[in-house]
Amino acid sequence: MDRVSTVTTPVVLVSPSPVHALPEVSRALGAEVFVKREDQTHAELGGGKARKLVPLLAEAAERRATHLLTIGAIGSNHVFATAHHGRQQGLGVWAALVPHLQSEAARHVAGQTCALEVELVPARHEPHAVWQAGVQFQRLKAQGARPFVIPPGGTSPRAVSGCAAAGRELLQQIDSGLIPRPDAIFCVLGSGGTAAGLWQALSERDWPIVLYAVRVYPSWLLGRAALALLSAGLSPRPRPAALKLVDDQLGGGYGTPTDAGRAAQALFRHDGLELDLTYTAKAAAALIESARGALAGRRLLFWHTAPGGRLSSSRDALPMPEPLERLWLHGG
Ligand SMILES: Cc1ncc(COP(=O)(O)O)c(C=O)c1O
């Protein structure tokens, strides 16, 4: 069996991630707007996914795992981050990839993932990917390996603790006067880990901050109750912070760009932020709409979870192997 080792060094985050004002966005919206730079959580490959991988890879180490198994869409940031940080620690990485809307950005991330020493297998749809992961799990066990399964999007209760740590970081940055306390925070709601962790952290203070979680994936199962479950058990929550689920930025669906997202991308670029159209631009679009409507005159903070760091801007990508390319082009 190749690549068998156990985790030796933890993922080391750049922590705290910076917070600062967005002068151009603020000027355009006539509101004070700030950002938490979750894109800068790691020198090589940061973003919200690195937050989750800290506790996830610690758990893998506790279990003396030799391999990570996960699933995601072709071009998934989650699979890329899992592959990079997992390989950095000497773990074997296997992922089943399902078809995804084609975009240059997704193709590039897929190509970068292919450039890592990981095993990527095509799956026709999510149930097929789950089935393949089960087969691979059994195969590895039979070979004497210790596979560790990471759920889609990297979200599990343990992973959420990494996102809650990010939220607590923000609270301390406000305490120490780096930025003033916002009235509302806007983050992406994908698999839910980011929002659940942040909600947990905000609930530990009695501050009147409202968390807006902007849905980018049409999973109606992931509502308030699911987020509460995900963050339950992290610590007692006497009175949950205010949470609003925003459902109207999804547009044509997961990965489909919207005009509001494109406008948000263009505006935030004036302050040097690079938003992606699948996730962060939709959350920023919700912030813009609120700043011009229900939250006019309020102080807002944007939770910027897009991957940053050296690898995110690198051109190092390989063509996808033929079976993945076929899946990408023809859906199977
Ligand atoms: C850039 C980016 N932001 C936010 C999210 C969503 O985070 P979560 O899955 O924790 O809801 C993702 C998930 O893939 C992402 O890639």
GROMACS .gro file of C-alpha atoms and ligand atoms in nm, residues 47-49 52 76-78 152-155 163 187-196 216 222 227 254 276 278-280 303-307, ligand 1:
model
   51
   47GLY     CA    1  -1.044   3.049   0.258
   48GLY     CA    2  -1.325   2.914   0.470
   49LYS     CA    3  -1.231   2.555   0.386
   52LYS     CA    4  -1.270   2.348   0.871
   76SER     CA    5  -1.500   2.213  -0.583
   77ASN     CA    6  -1.302   2.441  -0.352
   78HIS     CA    7  -1.363   2.188  -0.077
  152PRO     CA    8  -1.940   1.719   0.135
  153GLY     CA    9  -1.839   2.081   0.177
  154GLY     CA   10  -1.622   1.977   0.471
  155THR     CA   11  -1.908   2.036   0.712
  163CYS     CA   12  -1.563   2.821   1.181
  187CYS     CA   13  -2.181   3.511   0.480
  188VAL     CA   14  -2.237   3.231   0.229
  189LEU     CA   15  -2.466   2.940   0.314
  190GLY     CA   16  -2.347   2.636   0.119
  191SER     CA   17  -2.311   2.319   0.323
  192GLY     CA   18  -2.375   2.531   0.634
  193GLY     CA   19  -2.054   2.500   0.835
  194THR     CA   20  -1.946   2.859   0.794
  195ALA     CA   21  -2.282   3.002   0.901
  196ALA     CA   22  -2.330   2.753   1.186
  216VAL     CA   23  -2.603   2.945  -0.282
  222LEU     CA   24  -3.044   2.313   0.542
  227LEU     CA   25  -2.769   2.501   1.151
  254TYR     CA   26  -2.588   2.642  -0.765
  276ASP     CA   27  -1.622   3.421  -0.714
  278THR     CA   28  -2.070   3.078  -0.731
  279TYR     CA   29  -2.036   3.171  -0.364
  280THR     CA   30  -1.902   3.500  -0.236
  303TRP     CA   31  -1.741   3.746   0.554
  304HIS     CA   32  -1.502   3.676   0.264
  305THR     CA   33  -1.457   3.298   0.239
  306ALA     CA   34  -1.311   3.265  -0.113
  307PRO     CA   35  -0.981   3.077  -0.133
  333LIG     C1   36  -1.572   3.023  -0.146
  333LIG     C2   37  -1.673   2.955  -0.062
  333LIG     N1   38  -1.742   3.028   0.027
  333LIG     C3   39  -1.836   2.970   0.105
  333LIG     C4   40  -1.866   2.835   0.095
  333LIG     C5   41  -1.977   2.779   0.175
  333LIG     O1   42  -1.939   2.742   0.301
  333LIG     P1   43  -2.024   2.632   0.376
  333LIG     O2   44  -2.017   2.509   0.291
  333LIG     O3   45  -1.956   2.619   0.506
  333LIG     O4   46  -2.164   2.680   0.389
  333LIG     C6   47  -1.796   2.755   0.004
  333LIG     C7   48  -1.826   2.611  -0.007
  333LIG     O5   49  -1.786   2.541  -0.096
  333LIG     C8   50  -1.696   2.816  -0.075
  333LIG     O6   51  -1.625   2.744  -0.164
   0.00000   0.00000   0.00000
